[in-house]
Short mmCIF file of N, CA, C and O in Angstrom, two decimals:
data_model
loop_
_atom_site.label_atom_id
_atom_site.label_comp_id
_atom_site.label_asym_id
_atom_site.label_seq_id
_atom_site.Cartn_x
_atom_site.Cartn_y
_atom_site.Cartn_z
N MET A 1 -14.29 -0.92 -11.08
CA MET A 1 -14.25 0.46 -10.69
C MET A 1 -15.95 -0.03 -9.64
O MET A 1 -15.61 0.13 -8.41
N GLY A 2 -16.48 -1.98 -10.18
CA GLY A 2 -17.62 -1.51 -9.34
C GLY A 2 -17.55 -2.46 -8.30
O GLY A 2 -17.50 -2.46 -7.21
N ILE A 3 -16.14 -3.41 -8.20
CA ILE A 3 -15.57 -4.05 -6.98
C ILE A 3 -14.44 -4.02 -5.76
O ILE A 3 -15.34 -3.73 -4.93
N CYS A 4 -14.43 -2.28 -6.34
CA CYS A 4 -13.93 -1.60 -5.72
C CYS A 4 -14.95 -0.25 -5.02
O CYS A 4 -15.11 -0.36 -3.54
N LYS A 5 -15.57 0.29 -5.82
CA LYS A 5 -17.41 0.67 -4.84
C LYS A 5 -18.30 -0.23 -3.74
O LYS A 5 -18.18 0.15 -2.83
N ASP A 6 -17.89 -1.71 -4.28
CA ASP A 6 -18.82 -2.27 -3.30
C ASP A 6 -17.33 -3.06 -1.70
O ASP A 6 -17.69 -2.60 -1.35
N ILE A 7 -16.42 -2.88 -1.80
CA ILE A 7 -15.38 -3.12 -1.00
C ILE A 7 -15.61 -1.64 0.15
O ILE A 7 -15.29 -2.40 1.22
N LEU A 8 -15.69 -0.21 -0.46
CA LEU A 8 -15.45 0.59 0.31
C LEU A 8 -17.02 0.41 0.95
O LEU A 8 -17.00 1.20 2.07
N SER A 9 -17.87 0.18 -0.09
CA SER A 9 -19.07 0.37 0.60
C SER A 9 -19.02 -0.91 2.32
O SER A 9 -19.43 -0.66 3.11
N ARG A 10 -18.84 -1.90 1.76
CA ARG A 10 -18.75 -3.27 3.11
C ARG A 10 -17.78 -2.47 4.15
O ARG A 10 -17.06 -3.50 4.76
N SER A 11 -16.82 -1.32 4.07
CA SER A 11 -15.96 -1.58 4.94
C SER A 11 -15.84 -0.97 6.25
O SER A 11 -16.91 0.08 6.58
N ASN A 12 -15.38 -1.57 7.61
CA ASN A 12 -15.87 -1.18 8.20
C ASN A 12 -14.83 -0.11 8.95
O ASN A 12 -15.49 0.77 9.68
N ALA A 13 -14.64 0.79 8.47
CA ALA A 13 -13.46 2.15 8.51
C ALA A 13 -14.20 3.01 8.28
O ALA A 13 -15.50 3.64 7.58
N LYS A 14 -14.94 3.71 9.52
CA LYS A 14 -15.32 5.31 9.39
C LYS A 14 -14.19 6.13 8.31
O LYS A 14 -14.00 6.79 7.73
N LEU A 15 -15.32 6.70 6.64
CA LEU A 15 -15.06 6.80 5.97
C LEU A 15 -15.64 8.55 5.63
O LEU A 15 -17.92 8.25 5.55
N ASN A 16 -15.61 9.92 5.47
CA ASN A 16 -15.96 10.14 4.68
C ASN A 16 -17.31 9.81 3.80
O ASN A 16 -16.85 9.14 2.24
N LYS A 17 -18.41 10.24 3.08
CA LYS A 17 -19.58 10.17 2.80
C LYS A 17 -18.54 10.11 0.98
O LYS A 17 -19.85 9.83 -0.08
N ARG A 18 -18.24 10.81 0.97
CA ARG A 18 -17.42 11.77 -0.10
C ARG A 18 -16.32 10.85 -1.06
O ARG A 18 -15.64 10.72 -1.80
N PHE A 19 -15.70 10.13 0.45
CA PHE A 19 -14.74 9.51 0.00
C PHE A 19 -14.48 8.12 -1.49
O PHE A 19 -13.51 8.67 -1.88
N PRO A 20 -15.33 7.59 -1.28
CA PRO A 20 -15.56 6.07 -2.62
C PRO A 20 -15.85 7.15 -3.71
O PRO A 20 -15.21 6.50 -4.66
N ASP A 21 -16.45 8.09 -3.69
CA ASP A 21 -16.29 8.69 -5.37
C ASP A 21 -14.79 9.20 -5.35
O ASP A 21 -14.11 9.56 -6.43
N PHE A 22 -14.34 10.06 -4.79
CA PHE A 22 -12.58 10.53 -4.62
C PHE A 22 -11.92 9.62 -5.04
O PHE A 22 -11.39 9.24 -6.34
N PHE A 23 -12.56 8.24 -4.59
CA PHE A 23 -11.23 7.24 -4.62
C PHE A 23 -11.01 6.87 -5.97
O PHE A 23 -10.64 6.26 -6.85
N LEU A 24 -12.87 6.55 -6.30
CA LEU A 24 -12.67 6.01 -7.89
C LEU A 24 -12.10 6.78 -8.92
O LEU A 24 -11.75 6.50 -9.91
N GLU A 25 -12.09 8.32 -8.74
CA GLU A 25 -11.78 9.05 -9.70
C GLU A 25 -10.75 8.78 -9.63
O GLU A 25 -9.91 9.28 -10.71
N THR A 26 -9.67 8.68 -8.37
CA THR A 26 -8.26 8.75 -8.34
C THR A 26 -7.47 7.48 -9.04
O THR A 26 -6.68 7.71 -10.12
N LEU A 27 -8.23 6.24 -9.04
CA LEU A 27 -7.82 5.12 -9.48
C LEU A 27 -8.06 5.84 -11.13
O LEU A 27 -7.23 5.10 -12.28
N LEU A 28 -9.02 6.13 -11.55
CA LEU A 28 -9.53 6.03 -12.77
C LEU A 28 -8.55 7.24 -13.22
O LEU A 28 -7.95 7.52 -14.44
N LEU A 29 -8.02 8.05 -12.95
CA LEU A 29 -6.85 9.06 -13.41
C LEU A 29 -5.18 8.80 -13.14
O LEU A 29 -5.08 9.10 -14.06
N TYR A 30 -5.67 7.54 -12.42
CA TYR A 30 -3.93 6.69 -12.22
C TYR A 30 -3.54 6.39 -13.71
O TYR A 30 -2.98 6.20 -14.35
N VAL A 31 -4.91 5.80 -14.19
CA VAL A 31 -4.87 4.83 -15.35
C VAL A 31 -5.05 5.63 -16.84
O VAL A 31 -3.96 5.60 -17.39
N VAL A 32 -5.48 7.18 -16.47
CA VAL A 32 -5.89 8.12 -17.87
C VAL A 32 -4.28 8.92 -18.11
O VAL A 32 -3.87 9.21 -19.07
N ILE A 33 -4.03 9.18 -17.15
CA ILE A 33 -2.89 10.60 -17.22
C ILE A 33 -1.01 10.07 -17.38
O ILE A 33 -1.14 8.43 -16.64
N PRO A 34 -1.40 10.42 -18.04
CA PRO A 34 0.50 9.70 -18.42
C PRO A 34 1.67 10.67 -18.22
O PRO A 34 1.73 11.39 -16.88
N LYS A 35 2.35 9.69 -17.93
CA LYS A 35 4.04 10.17 -17.15
C LYS A 35 4.42 10.30 -15.75
O LYS A 35 2.79 9.51 -14.43
N ARG A 36 4.39 11.06 -15.17
CA ARG A 36 4.52 11.60 -13.58
C ARG A 36 3.32 11.94 -13.36
O ARG A 36 2.77 12.67 -13.45
N ILE A 37 2.28 11.60 -11.92
CA ILE A 37 1.68 11.81 -11.41
C ILE A 37 2.17 12.53 -10.16
O ILE A 37 2.02 11.91 -8.92
N LYS A 38 1.64 14.21 -10.49
CA LYS A 38 1.31 14.69 -9.12
C LYS A 38 -0.31 15.64 -9.35
O LYS A 38 -0.58 15.44 -9.64
N PHE A 39 0.21 16.30 -7.54
CA PHE A 39 -1.44 16.89 -7.22
C PHE A 39 -1.93 17.72 -8.67
O PHE A 39 -2.57 17.68 -8.51
N PHE A 40 -0.51 18.64 -8.43
CA PHE A 40 -1.39 19.65 -9.50
C PHE A 40 -1.52 18.80 -10.70
O PHE A 40 -2.73 19.54 -11.34
N GLN A 41 -1.30 17.37 -11.23
CA GLN A 41 -1.81 17.08 -12.97
C GLN A 41 -2.82 15.92 -12.38
O GLN A 41 -4.27 15.92 -13.60
N LEU A 42 -3.29 15.81 -11.08
CA LEU A 42 -4.52 15.09 -11.13
C LEU A 42 -5.79 16.14 -10.83
O LEU A 42 -6.60 15.80 -11.14
N GLY A 43 -5.43 17.05 -10.32
CA GLY A 43 -6.31 19.16 -10.36
C GLY A 43 -6.91 19.20 -12.02
O GLY A 43 -7.39 19.27 -12.18
N ARG A 44 -5.81 19.09 -12.61
CA ARG A 44 -6.01 19.37 -13.89
C ARG A 44 -6.08 18.54 -15.07
O ARG A 44 -7.11 19.12 -15.68
N TYR A 45 -6.52 17.14 -14.33
CA TYR A 45 -6.92 16.23 -15.45
C TYR A 45 -8.30 16.41 -14.68
O TYR A 45 -9.00 15.46 -15.55
N SER A 46 -8.95 16.54 -13.78
CA SER A 46 -10.17 16.76 -12.57
C SER A 46 -11.34 17.82 -13.12
O SER A 46 -10.88 18.65 -13.22
N SER A 47 -12.62 17.20 -12.41
CA SER A 47 -13.38 18.50 -11.89
C SER A 47 -12.41 18.87 -10.54
O SER A 47 -12.81 19.88 -10.34
N SER A 48 -12.10 18.45 -9.69
CA SER A 48 -11.70 18.16 -8.52
C SER A 48 -10.48 19.20 -8.48
O SER A 48 -9.40 19.84 -9.25
N SER A 49 -10.42 19.84 -7.29
CA SER A 49 -9.16 20.91 -6.89
C SER A 49 -8.36 19.94 -6.96
O SER A 49 -8.11 19.02 -5.74
N GLU A 50 -6.61 20.67 -7.05
CA GLU A 50 -5.55 19.89 -6.68
C GLU A 50 -5.35 19.86 -4.80
O GLU A 50 -5.23 18.58 -4.49
N GLN A 51 -6.11 20.53 -4.36
CA GLN A 51 -5.85 20.58 -2.84
C GLN A 51 -6.80 19.74 -2.08
O GLN A 51 -6.43 18.98 -0.89
N ARG A 52 -8.01 19.26 -3.15
CA ARG A 52 -8.98 18.08 -2.32
C ARG A 52 -8.11 17.35 -2.24
O ARG A 52 -8.11 16.55 -1.33
N PHE A 53 -7.21 16.61 -4.16
CA PHE A 53 -6.92 15.09 -3.54
C PHE A 53 -5.58 16.18 -3.00
O PHE A 53 -5.07 14.43 -2.28
N ARG A 54 -4.83 17.03 -2.01
CA ARG A 54 -3.73 16.86 -1.47
C ARG A 54 -3.94 16.81 0.02
O ARG A 54 -3.87 16.07 0.64
N GLN A 55 -5.99 17.13 0.50
CA GLN A 55 -5.54 16.93 2.37
C GLN A 55 -6.53 15.11 1.86
O GLN A 55 -6.64 14.88 2.90
N ASN A 56 -6.64 14.79 0.77
CA ASN A 56 -7.14 13.59 0.47
C ASN A 56 -6.42 12.40 1.25
O ASN A 56 -6.70 11.17 1.97
N PHE A 57 -5.04 12.39 0.36
CA PHE A 57 -4.67 11.70 0.86
C PHE A 57 -3.81 11.80 1.38
O PHE A 57 -2.43 11.07 2.03
N SER A 58 -3.82 13.05 3.23
CA SER A 58 -3.10 13.52 3.99
C SER A 58 -4.01 12.21 5.22
O SER A 58 -3.40 12.22 6.36
N LYS A 59 -5.05 11.90 4.21
CA LYS A 59 -6.20 10.72 5.97
C LYS A 59 -5.46 9.67 5.16
O LYS A 59 -5.19 9.01 4.57
N GLU A 60 -5.84 9.00 6.52
CA GLU A 60 -4.92 7.99 6.87
C GLU A 60 -5.95 7.26 5.93
O GLU A 60 -7.37 7.11 6.71
N PHE A 61 -5.59 5.70 5.85
CA PHE A 61 -6.83 5.21 4.64
C PHE A 61 -6.28 3.64 4.96
O PHE A 61 -4.16 3.76 5.14
N ASP A 62 -7.11 2.46 5.59
CA ASP A 62 -6.26 0.95 5.55
C ASP A 62 -5.46 0.25 4.82
O ASP A 62 -7.33 0.24 4.25
N TRP A 63 -4.62 0.42 3.82
CA TRP A 63 -4.57 0.11 2.71
C TRP A 63 -4.24 -1.58 2.60
O TRP A 63 -5.09 -1.89 1.34
N ALA A 64 -4.22 -1.99 3.91
CA ALA A 64 -4.23 -4.03 3.88
C ALA A 64 -5.32 -3.77 3.83
O ALA A 64 -5.26 -5.52 3.21
N SER A 65 -6.56 -3.70 4.67
CA SER A 65 -7.63 -4.17 4.24
C SER A 65 -8.25 -4.40 2.95
O SER A 65 -8.92 -5.16 2.61
N PHE A 66 -8.57 -2.40 2.77
CA PHE A 66 -8.77 -3.26 1.50
C PHE A 66 -7.89 -3.72 0.46
O PHE A 66 -8.76 -4.48 -0.22
N ASN A 67 -7.00 -3.67 0.78
CA ASN A 67 -6.59 -4.26 -0.79
C ASN A 67 -6.69 -6.11 -0.42
O ASN A 67 -6.50 -6.54 -1.12
N ARG A 68 -6.60 -6.69 0.70
CA ARG A 68 -7.09 -7.85 1.40
C ARG A 68 -8.41 -8.23 0.82
O ARG A 68 -8.88 -9.40 0.48
N GLU A 69 -9.41 -7.88 1.18
CA GLU A 69 -10.91 -7.10 1.11
C GLU A 69 -10.52 -7.46 -1.46
O GLU A 69 -11.70 -8.51 -1.78
N LEU A 70 -10.11 -7.22 -1.21
CA LEU A 70 -10.31 -6.92 -2.98
C LEU A 70 -9.48 -8.51 -3.55
O LEU A 70 -9.81 -9.63 -4.61
N SER A 71 -8.30 -8.77 -2.73
CA SER A 71 -7.69 -9.58 -3.24
C SER A 71 -8.65 -10.91 -2.90
O SER A 71 -9.35 -12.68 -4.17
N LYS A 72 -9.27 -11.02 -2.06
CA LYS A 72 -11.44 -12.01 -2.10
C LYS A 72 -11.36 -11.51 -3.12
O LYS A 72 -12.05 -13.24 -3.72
N GLU A 73 -11.83 -11.16 -3.77
CA GLU A 73 -12.71 -11.40 -5.07
C GLU A 73 -12.29 -11.82 -6.45
O GLU A 73 -12.41 -11.46 -6.83
N ILE A 74 -10.63 -11.08 -6.35
CA ILE A 74 -10.46 -10.99 -7.57
C ILE A 74 -9.47 -12.61 -7.97
O ILE A 74 -9.38 -13.64 -8.58
N LEU A 75 -8.64 -12.92 -6.37
CA LEU A 75 -7.62 -14.68 -6.28
C LEU A 75 -9.29 -15.31 -6.08
O LEU A 75 -9.17 -15.57 -4.76
N THR A 76 -9.05 -15.73 -6.42
CA THR A 76 -10.75 -17.03 -6.88
C THR A 76 -10.10 -18.82 -6.86
O THR A 76 -10.86 -19.88 -6.38
N GLY A 77 -9.00 -18.72 -7.53
CA GLY A 77 -7.65 -20.47 -7.10
C GLY A 77 -8.02 -20.85 -5.50
O GLY A 77 -7.90 -19.74 -4.59
N LYS A 78 -7.61 -21.97 -5.97
CA LYS A 78 -7.24 -22.61 -4.53
C LYS A 78 -5.68 -22.47 -3.90
O LYS A 78 -5.69 -22.40 -3.21
N ARG A 79 -4.58 -22.64 -4.63
CA ARG A 79 -3.57 -22.29 -4.26
C ARG A 79 -2.73 -21.12 -4.07
O ARG A 79 -3.49 -20.37 -5.50
N LYS A 80 -2.71 -20.68 -3.09
CA LYS A 80 -2.36 -18.84 -2.68
C LYS A 80 -1.03 -18.54 -2.43
O LYS A 80 -0.56 -20.29 -1.66
N ALA A 81 -0.38 -18.11 -2.18
CA ALA A 81 1.02 -17.86 -1.57
C ALA A 81 1.40 -16.72 -0.75
O ALA A 81 0.95 -15.83 -1.94
N VAL A 82 2.02 -16.02 -1.08
CA VAL A 82 2.34 -15.42 -0.30
C VAL A 82 4.04 -14.69 -1.03
O VAL A 82 4.66 -15.16 -0.95
N ALA A 83 4.08 -13.27 -1.15
CA ALA A 83 5.33 -13.17 -2.02
C ALA A 83 5.78 -12.11 -1.13
O ALA A 83 5.20 -10.83 -0.70
N ILE A 84 7.21 -11.61 -1.21
CA ILE A 84 8.05 -10.39 -0.49
C ILE A 84 9.34 -9.93 -1.73
O ILE A 84 9.77 -10.60 -1.58
N ASP A 85 8.28 -8.69 -1.73
CA ASP A 85 9.27 -7.91 -3.14
C ASP A 85 10.16 -6.88 -3.22
O ASP A 85 9.26 -5.23 -2.17
N PRO A 86 11.52 -6.70 -2.41
CA PRO A 86 11.90 -6.00 -2.23
C PRO A 86 12.53 -4.87 -2.33
O PRO A 86 12.19 -4.90 -4.08
N SER A 87 12.51 -3.52 -3.11
CA SER A 87 12.59 -2.82 -4.37
C SER A 87 12.83 -1.37 -2.98
O SER A 87 13.39 -1.46 -2.67
N PHE A 88 13.89 -0.71 -4.35
CA PHE A 88 15.37 0.00 -4.48
C PHE A 88 15.12 1.33 -6.31
O PHE A 88 14.50 0.65 -7.28
N ILE A 89 14.95 1.94 -5.24
CA ILE A 89 14.63 3.58 -5.97
C ILE A 89 15.70 4.64 -6.31
O ILE A 89 15.77 5.57 -4.76
N SER A 90 16.96 4.48 -6.98
CA SER A 90 17.55 5.67 -6.64
C SER A 90 16.94 7.35 -6.32
O SER A 90 16.54 7.47 -7.47
N LYS A 91 18.14 8.26 -5.50
CA LYS A 91 16.88 9.35 -5.55
C LYS A 91 18.14 10.37 -5.08
O LYS A 91 19.21 9.61 -4.14
N SER A 92 18.36 11.35 -5.32
CA SER A 92 19.62 12.19 -5.52
C SER A 92 19.45 12.92 -4.32
O SER A 92 20.03 14.81 -3.78
N GLY A 93 17.25 13.78 -3.94
CA GLY A 93 17.12 15.12 -3.36
C GLY A 93 17.55 15.41 -2.21
O GLY A 93 18.20 13.84 -0.71
N LYS A 94 17.44 16.19 -1.69
CA LYS A 94 17.98 16.28 0.24
C LYS A 94 16.85 16.43 0.86
O LYS A 94 17.17 16.35 2.39
N GLU A 95 15.84 17.07 0.17
CA GLU A 95 14.44 16.77 1.63
C GLU A 95 13.64 15.58 1.45
O GLU A 95 12.65 15.61 1.54
N THR A 96 14.27 14.31 0.64
CA THR A 96 13.04 13.58 0.26
C THR A 96 13.25 12.88 1.14
O THR A 96 14.25 12.29 2.31
N PRO A 97 12.06 12.05 2.40
CA PRO A 97 11.60 11.44 3.70
C PRO A 97 12.67 10.29 3.69
O PRO A 97 12.39 9.29 2.73
N HIS A 98 13.33 9.71 4.59
CA HIS A 98 13.67 8.14 4.79
C HIS A 98 14.62 8.07 3.87
O HIS A 98 15.11 7.31 3.39
N ILE A 99 15.47 9.43 2.87
CA ILE A 99 16.17 8.82 1.89
C ILE A 99 17.83 8.99 2.80
O ILE A 99 17.85 9.08 3.82
N GLY A 100 18.57 7.58 1.89
CA GLY A 100 19.17 6.82 2.89
C GLY A 100 19.66 5.65 2.28
O GLY A 100 20.09 6.16 1.12
N ARG A 101 20.72 4.43 2.84
CA ARG A 101 21.55 3.78 1.52
C ARG A 101 20.50 2.85 1.91
O ARG A 101 20.29 2.22 2.75
N GLY A 102 20.62 1.89 0.15
CA GLY A 102 19.48 0.78 0.62
C GLY A 102 20.13 -0.14 -0.66
O GLY A 102 21.26 0.31 -1.48
N TRP A 103 19.91 -0.97 -0.62
CA TRP A 103 20.47 -2.04 -1.46
C TRP A 103 20.03 -2.11 -2.82
O TRP A 103 18.44 -2.21 -2.33
N SER A 104 20.50 -2.46 -3.32
CA SER A 104 20.16 -1.81 -5.04
C SER A 104 20.32 -3.50 -6.18
O SER A 104 21.46 -3.76 -6.44
N GLY A 105 19.71 -4.45 -5.55
CA GLY A 105 19.92 -5.76 -6.50
C GLY A 105 20.32 -5.12 -8.52
O GLY A 105 21.76 -6.33 -8.81
N CYS A 106 20.40 -4.62 -8.57
CA CYS A 106 20.70 -4.04 -10.56
C CYS A 106 21.83 -3.78 -9.88
O CYS A 106 22.65 -4.25 -11.27
N HIS A 107 22.26 -2.68 -9.14
CA HIS A 107 23.53 -2.41 -9.79
C HIS A 107 24.69 -3.03 -8.44
O HIS A 107 25.93 -3.49 -8.10
N ASP A 108 23.71 -4.47 -6.84
CA ASP A 108 24.56 -5.66 -7.12
C ASP A 108 25.24 -4.73 -6.15
O ASP A 108 26.37 -4.97 -5.56
N LYS A 109 25.26 -3.40 -4.93
CA LYS A 109 25.87 -2.94 -3.75
C LYS A 109 24.32 -1.84 -3.01
O LYS A 109 23.42 -1.43 -3.80
N ALA A 110 24.87 -1.60 -2.54
CA ALA A 110 24.43 -0.30 -1.60
C ALA A 110 24.64 0.53 -1.57
O ALA A 110 25.95 1.96 -2.79
N MET A 111 23.17 1.61 -1.96
CA MET A 111 23.61 2.81 -2.98
C MET A 111 22.40 4.04 -2.65
O MET A 111 21.32 3.88 -1.61
N ARG A 112 22.47 5.03 -2.44
CA ARG A 112 21.76 6.24 -2.19
C ARG A 112 20.43 6.42 -2.83
O ARG A 112 20.27 6.22 -3.61
N GLY A 113 19.29 6.35 -2.08
CA GLY A 113 18.25 6.56 -2.81
C GLY A 113 16.96 5.32 -1.26
O GLY A 113 17.57 5.86 -0.55
N LEU A 114 16.01 5.09 -1.78
CA LEU A 114 14.44 4.86 -1.22
C LEU A 114 14.33 3.50 -1.23
O LEU A 114 14.55 2.73 -2.26
N GLU A 115 13.93 2.61 0.48
CA GLU A 115 14.16 1.50 -0.48
C GLU A 115 12.02 1.25 0.44
O GLU A 115 11.76 1.47 1.04
N ILE A 116 12.07 0.72 -0.41
CA ILE A 116 10.48 -0.62 0.52
C ILE A 116 11.08 -1.99 0.05
O ILE A 116 11.53 -2.15 -0.56
N LEU A 117 9.78 -2.65 1.09
CA LEU A 117 9.41 -4.00 1.13
C LEU A 117 7.76 -3.96 0.48
O LEU A 117 7.28 -3.19 1.29
N GLY A 118 7.74 -5.15 -0.21
CA GLY A 118 6.48 -4.61 -0.84
C GLY A 118 5.65 -6.60 -0.38
O GLY A 118 6.54 -7.14 -0.91
N VAL A 119 4.81 -6.05 -0.29
CA VAL A 119 3.82 -8.11 0.00
C VAL A 119 3.17 -8.28 -0.76
O VAL A 119 1.49 -7.10 -0.77
N ALA A 120 2.89 -8.91 -1.04
CA ALA A 120 1.15 -9.26 -1.98
C ALA A 120 0.66 -11.10 -2.11
O ALA A 120 2.11 -11.64 -1.69
N LEU A 121 -0.18 -10.98 -2.25
CA LEU A 121 -1.14 -13.01 -2.40
C LEU A 121 -1.08 -12.72 -3.87
O LEU A 121 -1.49 -12.36 -4.88
N ILE A 122 -0.17 -14.21 -4.41
CA ILE A 122 -0.58 -15.16 -5.41
C ILE A 122 -1.21 -15.60 -6.03
O ILE A 122 -1.48 -16.12 -4.54
N ASP A 123 -1.93 -16.05 -6.66
CA ASP A 123 -2.54 -17.07 -7.09
C ASP A 123 -2.48 -17.47 -8.05
O ASP A 123 -1.77 -16.91 -9.33
N ALA A 124 -1.41 -19.25 -7.68
CA ALA A 124 -1.47 -19.53 -9.14
C ALA A 124 -2.14 -20.81 -10.16
O ALA A 124 -1.67 -20.76 -10.89
N ASP A 125 -3.26 -20.27 -9.50
CA ASP A 125 -4.02 -21.12 -10.27
C ASP A 125 -4.90 -19.91 -11.68
O ASP A 125 -4.61 -20.77 -12.57
N LYS A 126 -5.14 -19.17 -10.70
CA LYS A 126 -5.19 -17.66 -11.90
C LYS A 126 -4.66 -17.40 -12.88
O LYS A 126 -4.49 -16.26 -13.40
N LYS A 127 -2.99 -17.49 -11.88
CA LYS A 127 -1.52 -16.53 -12.80
C LYS A 127 -1.68 -15.08 -12.51
O LYS A 127 -1.36 -14.09 -13.24
N ASP A 128 -1.96 -14.98 -11.30
CA ASP A 128 -3.00 -13.57 -10.68
C ASP A 128 -2.48 -12.53 -9.64
O ASP A 128 -1.34 -13.37 -8.68
N CYS A 129 -1.95 -11.67 -9.13
CA CYS A 129 -1.01 -10.99 -8.05
C CYS A 129 -2.38 -9.64 -7.35
O CYS A 129 -2.29 -8.86 -8.12
N VAL A 130 -2.72 -10.24 -6.35
CA VAL A 130 -3.23 -8.72 -5.64
C VAL A 130 -1.73 -7.98 -4.67
O VAL A 130 -1.83 -8.45 -3.72
N SER A 131 -1.32 -6.22 -4.90
CA SER A 131 -0.24 -5.99 -3.72
C SER A 131 -1.20 -5.84 -2.47
O SER A 131 -1.67 -5.28 -2.59
N LEU A 132 -0.16 -7.03 -0.82
CA LEU A 132 -1.82 -6.14 0.14
C LEU A 132 -1.14 -5.20 1.02
O LEU A 132 -1.91 -3.77 1.76
N TYR A 133 0.76 -4.48 1.04
CA TYR A 133 0.84 -4.41 1.50
C TYR A 133 2.55 -3.75 1.26
O TYR A 133 3.13 -4.16 0.94
N ALA A 134 2.36 -2.26 1.59
CA ALA A 134 4.61 -1.78 0.61
C ALA A 134 4.36 -0.49 2.19
O ALA A 134 4.10 0.08 2.48
N VAL A 135 6.21 -1.22 2.73
CA VAL A 135 6.37 0.06 3.61
C VAL A 135 7.70 -0.09 3.35
O VAL A 135 8.52 -0.61 2.62
N GLN A 136 7.75 1.62 3.79
CA GLN A 136 9.12 2.38 3.20
C GLN A 136 10.59 1.48 4.42
O GLN A 136 9.73 2.43 5.51
N THR A 137 11.49 1.58 3.92
CA THR A 137 12.66 1.13 4.80
C THR A 137 13.19 3.01 5.32
O THR A 137 13.30 3.49 4.58
N PRO A 138 13.14 2.69 6.79
CA PRO A 138 13.53 4.13 7.35
C PRO A 138 14.56 4.32 7.60
O PRO A 138 15.30 3.26 7.26
N ASN A 139 14.98 5.39 6.71
CA ASN A 139 17.28 5.84 7.01
C ASN A 139 17.26 4.94 8.39
O ASN A 139 16.88 5.39 9.76
N SER A 140 19.28 5.05 8.24
CA SER A 140 19.37 4.77 9.94
C SER A 140 19.28 5.93 10.46
O SER A 140 19.11 5.81 11.69
N LYS A 141 19.24 7.41 10.68
CA LYS A 141 19.73 7.90 11.39
C LYS A 141 18.00 8.03 12.03
O LYS A 141 17.84 8.39 13.24
N THR A 142 16.90 7.80 11.64
CA THR A 142 15.49 7.51 12.41
C THR A 142 15.30 6.99 12.41
O THR A 142 14.77 6.14 13.68
N LEU A 143 16.06 5.17 12.72
CA LEU A 143 16.02 4.29 12.84
C LEU A 143 16.68 5.08 14.35
O LEU A 143 16.94 3.49 15.48
N GLU A 144 17.71 5.37 14.23
CA GLU A 144 18.84 5.12 15.71
C GLU A 144 17.91 5.79 16.48
O GLU A 144 17.97 6.33 17.82
N MET A 145 16.97 6.90 16.02
CA MET A 145 16.08 7.90 16.68
C MET A 145 15.43 7.04 17.59
O MET A 145 14.55 7.21 18.62
N THR A 146 14.68 5.77 16.81
CA THR A 146 14.04 5.34 17.92
C THR A 146 13.89 4.06 18.90
O THR A 146 13.24 3.79 19.20
N LYS A 147 15.40 4.18 18.80
CA LYS A 147 16.12 3.15 20.01
C LYS A 147 15.61 3.97 21.20
O LYS A 147 15.47 4.53 21.76
#
């Protein structure tokens, strides 16, 4: 928690005065809450309202910069490498944004669901890793609209 608070205080981003407290509270709740985490559970297990979590999660935050600074604090070894990890989540809902067909390595075929690409920094000396960024692959309909 101390490392995260220090990184947020050094951040160049324009953050609300209360954002660091919100950020640390949310991290703690992610560790404490069992099973799926939704805004309702965040409000239930916290002294803050569900609406506070919804509003703060809708704001922009530079995760790549934060994670890069975090990696400087945690990954102190000399040998580092970048890892790329594509992941797939099967979904069947009609309202899920960017739902489409993605490659499932477990099933060795394209399936309906969500696909993300994660980029991480690995410290070979400490045998540790920090995720730098993850991006969701847009579905084919969205890709066609961007052409």
